[in-house]
Amino acid sequence: MPFHLTQPRPFFLAPLFLAAVVVPTVLAFVYFAFLASDIYVSEARFVVRSPAKVAATSLGQMLSGSGIGGASEESNAVIEYLESRSALDDANRDGLLSRAYTAGDIFLLDRFGGLLPPNQERFFDYYLDKVELEPDPTTQVLHLRVSAFGPQDSQRIAERLLERSEDLVNRLSGRARADALEVAESDAREAQERARAAAVELANYRSRTGIIDPEKEAIARLESIARLEDEMISARSQLDQLRQFTPQAPQIPYLQSQVETLNREIERRRSGVAGSRASLSSAGARYQVLQLDSELAAKQLAAAMVSLRDAQAEARGKRAYVERIAPPSLPDYPIRPRRIGGVLAVFVLGLLAWGILTVLLAGVREHREG
């Protein structure tokens, strides 16, 4: 019986190699060479800036430079906004993104809604895959890259997103200025009302009592009392001299009457200064309270006006804005997909898969034979 020696099949014709390496590589070659749509990437670079407060010291001034700093809060807001559904809805109000990503000339597997039914959830995921935002923590510059299947589409979408980001920054900045000014103006109005009310109450009190300044009035009355006491002392001295040397002098009754009149006037004026509820001391206590309230209200008004001016100056300095370092570019040629690289990647992954499966199958056969 003749013995026939069978030649082993080359590995590249083995079914496993064909299934793991050859077929995927051929499909990848067909896809990247003939089917995959060209992808254009428009890139823009911008920074969100706002005037920063300059330090009072010379060292702080040197460190702060021109006083213009990166607005980290606004930058974070822009990043969160561009990666949100609001950015997608705002940019697609006129259907710009829908037309760019669902055109009929785009390959079925590349365009949105090609195989799966379109909905807003899938469109948002598709949008996140086409929009890349990379912040630079050192320079605070934001790098925006927008991918589309036409150069004009990618540029228009990037421009639209930048415009919506500028609108967002303007809204945030305007709201911050409006809130700060509203609080300062409200405090100033309240301080004005308090100062006006205190001044009116003090004026009404002066009108009711007929006293402009109780303290000055009391000083004037005490001076008049002192003059009357001097006159009374002089009259008493004359009266004592006449009683001692000329008891029958006709001036004695007149001097006695003058002394009594002066004494009554002094007592009356003293009671007007202190001692009764209508005295200047009682009026002075109430006047001092009203005057203190008026002075305090005036100081509060002055402080509120200073705060209002500071708030106005700070509001002018809080104007954040988007400064474009590089506007959205118009791509000259598609940089994606990387066709040769894609085919090579599929080929390498196929080889790895084929090698792993070969080792596994060899182990299984050895286990069965053993």
Short mmCIF file of C-alpha atoms in Angstrom, two decimals:
data_model
loop_
_atom_site.label_atom_id
_atom_site.label_comp_id
_atom_site.label_asym_id
_atom_site.label_seq_id
_atom_site.Cartn_x
_atom_site.Cartn_y
_atom_site.Cartn_z
CA MET A 1 0.00 0.00 0.00
CA PRO A 2 1.63 3.20 -1.09
CA PHE A 3 2.27 5.88 1.56
CA HIS A 4 1.47 9.48 0.60
CA LEU A 5 3.14 12.30 2.54
CA THR A 6 0.69 15.23 2.94
CA GLN A 7 2.14 18.70 2.86
CA PRO A 8 1.06 20.98 5.78
CA ARG A 9 -1.21 23.87 4.79
CA PRO A 10 0.52 27.29 4.93
CA PHE A 11 -0.51 29.24 8.03
CA PHE A 12 -1.78 32.16 5.95
CA LEU A 13 -4.31 29.81 4.35
CA ALA A 14 -5.52 28.40 7.61
CA PRO A 15 -9.17 29.22 8.42
CA LEU A 16 -8.24 30.84 11.74
CA PHE A 17 -5.69 33.14 10.14
CA LEU A 18 -8.12 34.03 7.38
CA ALA A 19 -10.88 34.81 9.88
CA ALA A 20 -8.73 36.74 12.39
CA VAL A 21 -6.31 38.57 10.11
CA VAL A 22 -7.04 38.45 6.40
CA VAL A 23 -10.77 39.15 6.36
CA PRO A 24 -10.67 42.07 8.90
CA THR A 25 -7.68 43.60 7.09
CA VAL A 26 -9.40 43.35 3.72
CA LEU A 27 -12.60 44.87 5.13
CA ALA A 28 -10.58 47.65 6.76
CA PHE A 29 -8.79 48.31 3.49
CA VAL A 30 -12.07 48.51 1.59
CA TYR A 31 -13.59 50.79 4.22
CA PHE A 32 -10.68 53.20 4.55
CA ALA A 33 -9.80 53.20 0.87
CA PHE A 34 -13.25 53.51 -0.73
CA LEU A 35 -16.01 54.04 1.83
CA ALA A 36 -14.84 56.17 4.78
CA SER A 37 -15.79 59.83 4.48
CA ASP A 38 -13.13 62.51 4.81
CA ILE A 39 -13.14 64.33 8.12
CA TYR A 40 -11.99 67.96 8.35
CA VAL A 41 -10.96 69.46 11.68
CA SER A 42 -11.27 73.18 12.41
CA GLU A 43 -9.22 74.40 15.37
CA ALA A 44 -9.63 77.55 17.42
CA ARG A 45 -7.75 78.84 20.44
CA PHE A 46 -9.18 81.33 22.88
CA VAL A 47 -8.97 82.45 26.48
CA VAL A 48 -11.58 83.86 28.84
CA ARG A 49 -10.13 86.94 30.50
CA SER A 50 -11.25 89.53 33.01
CA PRO A 51 -9.48 92.51 34.60
CA ALA A 52 -7.97 91.40 37.89
CA LYS A 53 -7.58 93.54 40.99
CA VAL A 54 -4.10 95.02 41.25
CA ALA A 55 -2.45 94.58 44.60
CA ALA A 56 -1.82 97.70 46.67
CA THR A 57 1.87 97.03 47.25
CA SER A 58 4.56 97.64 44.67
CA LEU A 59 5.50 93.96 44.80
CA GLY A 60 1.89 93.03 44.12
CA GLN A 61 1.80 95.46 41.23
CA MET A 62 4.93 93.93 39.72
CA LEU A 63 3.54 90.43 40.14
CA SER A 64 0.12 91.35 38.79
CA GLY A 65 1.54 92.99 35.68
CA SER A 66 -1.14 94.76 33.71
CA GLY A 67 -3.92 93.62 35.98
CA ILE A 68 -5.45 91.34 33.35
CA GLY A 69 -5.89 87.79 34.51
CA GLY A 70 -7.49 84.63 33.35
CA ALA A 71 -11.03 84.19 34.55
CA SER A 72 -10.88 80.63 35.83
CA GLU A 73 -14.53 80.54 36.90
CA GLU A 74 -15.72 81.74 33.51
CA SER A 75 -13.31 79.36 31.76
CA ASN A 76 -14.70 76.43 33.71
CA ALA A 77 -18.20 77.60 32.87
CA VAL A 78 -17.33 77.71 29.16
CA ILE A 79 -15.86 74.20 29.33
CA GLU A 80 -18.93 72.82 31.05
CA TYR A 81 -21.20 74.67 28.64
CA LEU A 82 -19.51 73.41 25.46
CA GLU A 83 -19.82 69.85 26.76
CA SER A 84 -23.51 70.23 27.61
CA ARG A 85 -26.78 69.75 25.78
CA SER A 86 -27.40 73.49 25.94
CA ALA A 87 -24.44 74.13 23.64
CA LEU A 88 -25.77 71.54 21.20
CA ASP A 89 -29.26 73.03 21.26
CA ASP A 90 -28.01 76.64 20.94
CA ALA A 91 -25.64 75.85 18.08
CA ASN A 92 -28.24 73.75 16.26
CA ARG A 93 -31.15 76.17 16.45
CA ASP A 94 -31.14 76.61 12.67
CA GLY A 95 -30.16 72.99 11.99
CA LEU A 96 -26.48 73.71 11.29
CA LEU A 97 -25.20 70.60 13.05
CA SER A 98 -28.00 68.38 11.81
CA ARG A 99 -27.28 69.27 8.19
CA ALA A 100 -23.53 68.88 8.65
CA TYR A 101 -23.71 65.40 10.20
CA THR A 102 -26.66 63.85 8.38
CA ALA A 103 -25.92 64.75 4.75
CA GLY A 104 -26.63 62.02 2.25
CA ASP A 105 -23.13 62.01 0.78
CA ILE A 106 -21.64 60.91 4.11
CA PHE A 107 -20.96 57.19 4.39
CA LEU A 108 -23.69 55.28 6.17
CA LEU A 109 -21.49 54.20 9.10
CA ASP A 110 -20.02 57.68 9.58
CA ARG A 111 -23.07 59.91 9.53
CA PHE A 112 -25.47 60.35 12.40
CA GLY A 113 -28.49 58.10 12.27
CA GLY A 114 -26.93 55.78 9.74
CA LEU A 115 -27.80 52.43 11.31
CA LEU A 116 -29.64 53.36 14.52
CA PRO A 117 -32.80 55.45 14.68
CA PRO A 118 -31.85 59.06 15.46
CA ASN A 119 -32.83 60.68 18.75
CA GLN A 120 -31.55 63.54 20.88
CA GLU A 121 -29.64 61.29 23.26
CA ARG A 122 -27.62 59.66 20.46
CA PHE A 123 -27.12 63.03 18.76
CA PHE A 124 -25.61 64.43 21.95
CA ASP A 125 -23.19 61.50 22.19
CA TYR A 126 -22.34 61.99 18.51
CA TYR A 127 -21.76 65.72 19.17
CA LEU A 128 -19.37 64.98 22.06
CA ASP A 129 -17.41 62.70 19.74
CA LYS A 130 -17.02 65.49 17.17
CA VAL A 131 -16.19 68.36 19.53
CA GLU A 132 -12.93 68.30 21.48
CA LEU A 133 -12.09 70.90 24.13
CA GLU A 134 -8.65 70.84 25.69
CA PRO A 135 -7.72 73.42 28.38
CA ASP A 136 -4.10 74.32 29.00
CA PRO A 137 -3.65 74.59 32.78
CA THR A 138 -0.47 76.66 32.41
CA THR A 139 -1.58 79.34 29.96
CA GLN A 140 -5.36 78.94 30.56
CA VAL A 141 -5.81 78.82 26.78
CA LEU A 142 -8.69 76.66 25.57
CA HIS A 143 -8.15 74.56 22.42
CA LEU A 144 -11.38 73.85 20.53
CA ARG A 145 -11.40 71.28 17.73
CA VAL A 146 -14.50 70.55 15.69
CA SER A 147 -14.68 67.62 13.27
CA ALA A 148 -17.05 67.59 10.30
CA PHE A 149 -17.28 66.08 6.85
CA GLY A 150 -16.74 69.37 5.05
CA PRO A 151 -14.19 72.16 5.68
CA GLN A 152 -16.81 74.92 5.73
CA ASP A 153 -19.05 72.92 8.06
CA SER A 154 -16.31 72.39 10.63
CA GLN A 155 -15.37 76.08 10.53
CA ARG A 156 -18.99 77.25 10.80
CA ILE A 157 -19.69 74.94 13.75
CA ALA A 158 -16.54 76.08 15.57
CA GLU A 159 -17.48 79.71 14.94
CA ARG A 160 -21.01 79.10 16.20
CA LEU A 161 -19.75 77.46 19.39
CA LEU A 162 -17.37 80.36 20.01
CA GLU A 163 -20.20 82.85 19.56
CA ARG A 164 -22.40 80.96 22.00
CA SER A 165 -19.51 80.82 24.49
CA GLU A 166 -19.11 84.59 24.22
CA ASP A 167 -22.83 85.02 24.86
CA LEU A 168 -22.55 82.82 27.94
CA VAL A 169 -19.60 84.80 29.33
CA ASN A 170 -21.44 88.06 28.69
CA ARG A 171 -24.52 86.77 30.51
CA LEU A 172 -22.51 85.59 33.49
CA SER A 173 -20.50 88.79 33.66
CA GLY A 174 -23.57 90.98 33.24
CA ARG A 175 -25.47 89.11 35.92
CA ALA A 176 -22.58 89.41 38.38
CA ARG A 177 -22.33 93.16 37.73
CA ALA A 178 -26.09 93.62 38.00
CA ASP A 179 -26.30 91.69 41.28
CA ALA A 180 -23.41 93.61 42.86
CA LEU A 181 -24.82 96.97 41.77
CA GLU A 182 -28.33 96.05 42.87
CA VAL A 183 -27.16 95.21 46.40
CA ALA A 184 -25.04 98.37 46.64
CA GLU A 185 -27.82 100.59 45.30
CA SER A 186 -30.34 99.02 47.67
CA ASP A 187 -28.04 99.67 50.64
CA ALA A 188 -27.51 103.26 49.47
CA ARG A 189 -31.27 103.85 49.15
CA GLU A 190 -31.90 102.45 52.63
CA ALA A 191 -29.13 104.62 54.07
CA GLN A 192 -30.60 107.68 52.34
CA GLU A 193 -34.03 106.95 53.78
CA ARG A 194 -32.61 106.52 57.28
CA ALA A 195 -30.59 109.74 57.00
CA ARG A 196 -33.60 111.63 55.67
CA ALA A 197 -35.89 110.29 58.41
CA ALA A 198 -33.37 111.17 61.15
CA ALA A 199 -32.91 114.70 59.77
CA VAL A 200 -36.67 115.24 59.55
CA GLU A 201 -37.23 114.01 63.11
CA LEU A 202 -34.49 116.31 64.42
CA ALA A 203 -35.96 119.27 62.52
CA ASN A 204 -39.46 118.53 63.86
CA TYR A 205 -38.12 118.35 67.40
CA ARG A 206 -36.41 121.72 67.01
CA SER A 207 -39.63 123.15 65.61
CA ARG A 208 -41.71 121.81 68.53
CA THR A 209 -39.33 122.94 71.26
CA GLY A 210 -38.17 126.16 69.63
CA ILE A 211 -34.59 125.22 70.55
CA ILE A 212 -31.95 124.95 67.90
CA ASP A 213 -29.18 123.56 70.11
CA PRO A 214 -29.96 122.84 73.78
CA GLU A 215 -26.30 122.76 74.71
CA LYS A 216 -25.60 126.22 73.32
CA GLU A 217 -28.89 127.44 74.75
CA ALA A 218 -27.93 126.13 78.19
CA ILE A 219 -24.53 127.83 78.01
CA ALA A 220 -26.18 131.11 77.09
CA ARG A 221 -28.68 130.80 79.97
CA LEU A 222 -25.97 129.90 82.47
CA GLU A 223 -24.02 132.95 81.38
CA SER A 224 -27.09 135.13 81.89
CA ILE A 225 -27.66 133.53 85.31
CA ALA A 226 -24.06 134.30 86.20
CA ARG A 227 -24.59 137.95 85.23
CA LEU A 228 -27.78 138.12 87.33
CA GLU A 229 -25.94 136.60 90.28
CA ASP A 230 -23.24 139.24 89.90
CA GLU A 231 -25.92 141.94 89.91
CA MET A 232 -27.60 140.37 92.96
CA ILE A 233 -24.29 140.18 94.82
CA SER A 234 -23.64 143.84 94.03
CA ALA A 235 -27.17 144.82 95.14
CA ARG A 236 -26.87 142.84 98.39
CA SER A 237 -23.52 144.40 99.10
CA GLN A 238 -24.99 147.89 98.69
CA LEU A 239 -28.01 146.91 100.79
CA ASP A 240 -25.82 145.58 103.63
CA GLN A 241 -23.70 148.72 103.58
CA LEU A 242 -26.73 150.99 103.74
CA ARG A 243 -28.29 148.97 106.57
CA GLN A 244 -25.05 149.16 108.49
CA PHE A 245 -24.17 152.80 108.02
CA THR A 246 -27.45 154.57 107.09
CA PRO A 247 -30.40 152.40 108.22
CA GLN A 248 -32.86 155.18 107.32
CA ALA A 249 -31.65 155.57 103.74
CA PRO A 250 -34.50 155.73 101.18
CA GLN A 251 -32.58 153.37 98.79
CA ILE A 252 -32.98 150.40 101.14
CA PRO A 253 -36.54 149.35 100.01
CA TYR A 254 -35.51 149.69 96.39
CA LEU A 255 -32.45 147.53 96.88
CA GLN A 256 -34.48 144.95 98.84
CA SER A 257 -36.99 144.76 96.00
CA GLN A 258 -34.15 144.50 93.44
CA VAL A 259 -32.51 141.66 95.37
CA GLU A 260 -35.80 139.74 95.59
CA THR A 261 -36.53 140.28 91.90
CA LEU A 262 -33.06 139.13 90.93
CA ASN A 263 -33.36 136.08 93.19
CA ARG A 264 -36.69 135.06 91.65
CA GLU A 265 -35.33 135.55 88.14
CA ILE A 266 -32.27 133.46 88.95
CA GLU A 267 -34.41 130.64 90.34
CA ARG A 268 -36.69 130.77 87.33
CA ARG A 269 -33.81 130.61 84.93
CA ARG A 270 -32.15 127.82 86.86
CA SER A 271 -35.34 125.76 86.73
CA GLY A 272 -35.39 126.33 82.97
CA VAL A 273 -31.91 124.91 82.70
CA ALA A 274 -32.35 121.88 84.98
CA GLY A 275 -34.80 120.39 87.40
CA SER A 276 -38.11 120.25 85.51
CA ARG A 277 -39.40 118.12 82.66
CA ALA A 278 -39.45 121.20 80.43
CA SER A 279 -35.89 122.19 81.29
CA LEU A 280 -33.02 122.35 78.87
CA SER A 281 -31.41 119.31 80.49
CA SER A 282 -34.41 117.14 79.60
CA ALA A 283 -34.61 118.68 76.14
CA GLY A 284 -30.87 118.20 75.72
CA ALA A 285 -31.07 114.46 76.45
CA ARG A 286 -33.70 113.93 73.79
CA TYR A 287 -31.84 116.26 71.41
CA GLN A 288 -28.60 114.35 71.88
CA VAL A 289 -30.35 111.06 71.04
CA LEU A 290 -31.84 112.55 67.88
CA GLN A 291 -28.57 114.22 66.94
CA LEU A 292 -26.68 110.97 67.48
CA ASP A 293 -29.16 109.11 65.29
CA SER A 294 -28.78 111.79 62.60
CA GLU A 295 -24.98 111.68 62.71
CA LEU A 296 -24.95 107.88 62.64
CA ALA A 297 -27.35 107.84 59.70
CA ALA A 298 -25.17 110.38 57.90
CA LYS A 299 -22.07 108.22 58.45
CA GLN A 300 -23.91 105.15 57.24
CA LEU A 301 -25.02 107.06 54.16
CA ALA A 302 -21.45 108.15 53.45
CA ALA A 303 -20.23 104.56 53.85
CA ALA A 304 -23.03 103.28 51.60
CA MET A 305 -22.16 105.81 48.91
CA VAL A 306 -18.50 104.80 49.07
CA SER A 307 -19.56 101.15 48.78
CA LEU A 308 -21.74 102.03 45.81
CA ARG A 309 -18.86 103.77 44.05
CA ASP A 310 -16.61 100.79 44.79
CA ALA A 311 -19.27 98.41 43.48
CA GLN A 312 -19.61 100.47 40.30
CA ALA A 313 -15.85 100.48 39.80
CA GLU A 314 -15.65 96.76 40.54
CA ALA A 315 -18.54 96.08 38.17
CA ARG A 316 -16.68 97.88 35.42
CA GLY A 317 -13.67 95.73 36.22
CA LYS A 318 -15.62 92.47 36.17
CA ARG A 319 -16.24 92.52 32.45
CA ALA A 320 -15.12 89.07 31.39
CA TYR A 321 -14.71 88.46 27.70
CA VAL A 322 -13.57 85.81 25.26
CA GLU A 323 -10.33 86.75 23.55
CA ARG A 324 -9.64 84.79 20.40
CA ILE A 325 -6.01 83.88 20.05
CA ALA A 326 -6.59 81.92 16.85
CA PRO A 327 -10.01 82.07 15.11
CA PRO A 328 -11.61 78.91 13.73
CA SER A 329 -9.47 77.69 10.88
CA LEU A 330 -10.66 76.57 7.47
CA PRO A 331 -9.13 73.12 6.95
CA ASP A 332 -7.18 72.63 3.70
CA TYR A 333 -7.34 68.85 3.68
CA PRO A 334 -8.91 66.07 5.76
CA ILE A 335 -6.70 64.75 8.55
CA ARG A 336 -9.05 61.91 9.42
CA PRO A 337 -9.47 59.07 9.03
CA ARG A 338 -5.83 57.98 8.97
CA ARG A 339 -6.38 55.41 6.29
CA ILE A 340 -3.01 53.64 6.18
CA GLY A 341 -2.73 53.76 9.93
CA GLY A 342 -6.22 52.34 10.30
CA VAL A 343 -5.48 49.41 8.00
CA LEU A 344 -2.19 48.70 9.77
CA ALA A 345 -3.88 48.89 13.16
CA VAL A 346 -6.50 46.34 12.09
CA PHE A 347 -3.76 44.10 10.67
CA VAL A 348 -1.70 44.25 13.88
CA LEU A 349 -4.72 43.63 16.09
CA GLY A 350 -5.68 40.70 13.84
CA LEU A 351 -2.22 39.21 14.23
CA LEU A 352 -2.43 39.55 17.99
CA ALA A 353 -5.87 37.95 18.04
CA TRP A 354 -4.68 35.14 15.75
CA GLY A 355 -1.64 34.47 17.94
CA ILE A 356 -3.70 34.36 21.13
CA LEU A 357 -6.33 32.10 19.59
CA THR A 358 -3.63 29.78 18.19
CA VAL A 359 -2.06 29.37 21.62
CA LEU A 360 -5.46 28.75 23.21
CA LEU A 361 -6.46 26.16 20.62
CA ALA A 362 -3.10 24.39 20.95
CA GLY A 363 -3.61 24.18 24.68
CA VAL A 364 -7.10 22.78 24.22
CA ARG A 365 -5.80 20.07 21.83
CA GLU A 366 -3.02 19.10 24.20
CA HIS A 367 -5.52 18.84 27.00
CA ARG A 368 -7.78 16.58 24.96
CA GLU A 369 -4.90 14.35 23.76
CA GLY A 370 -3.55 14.10 27.26
#
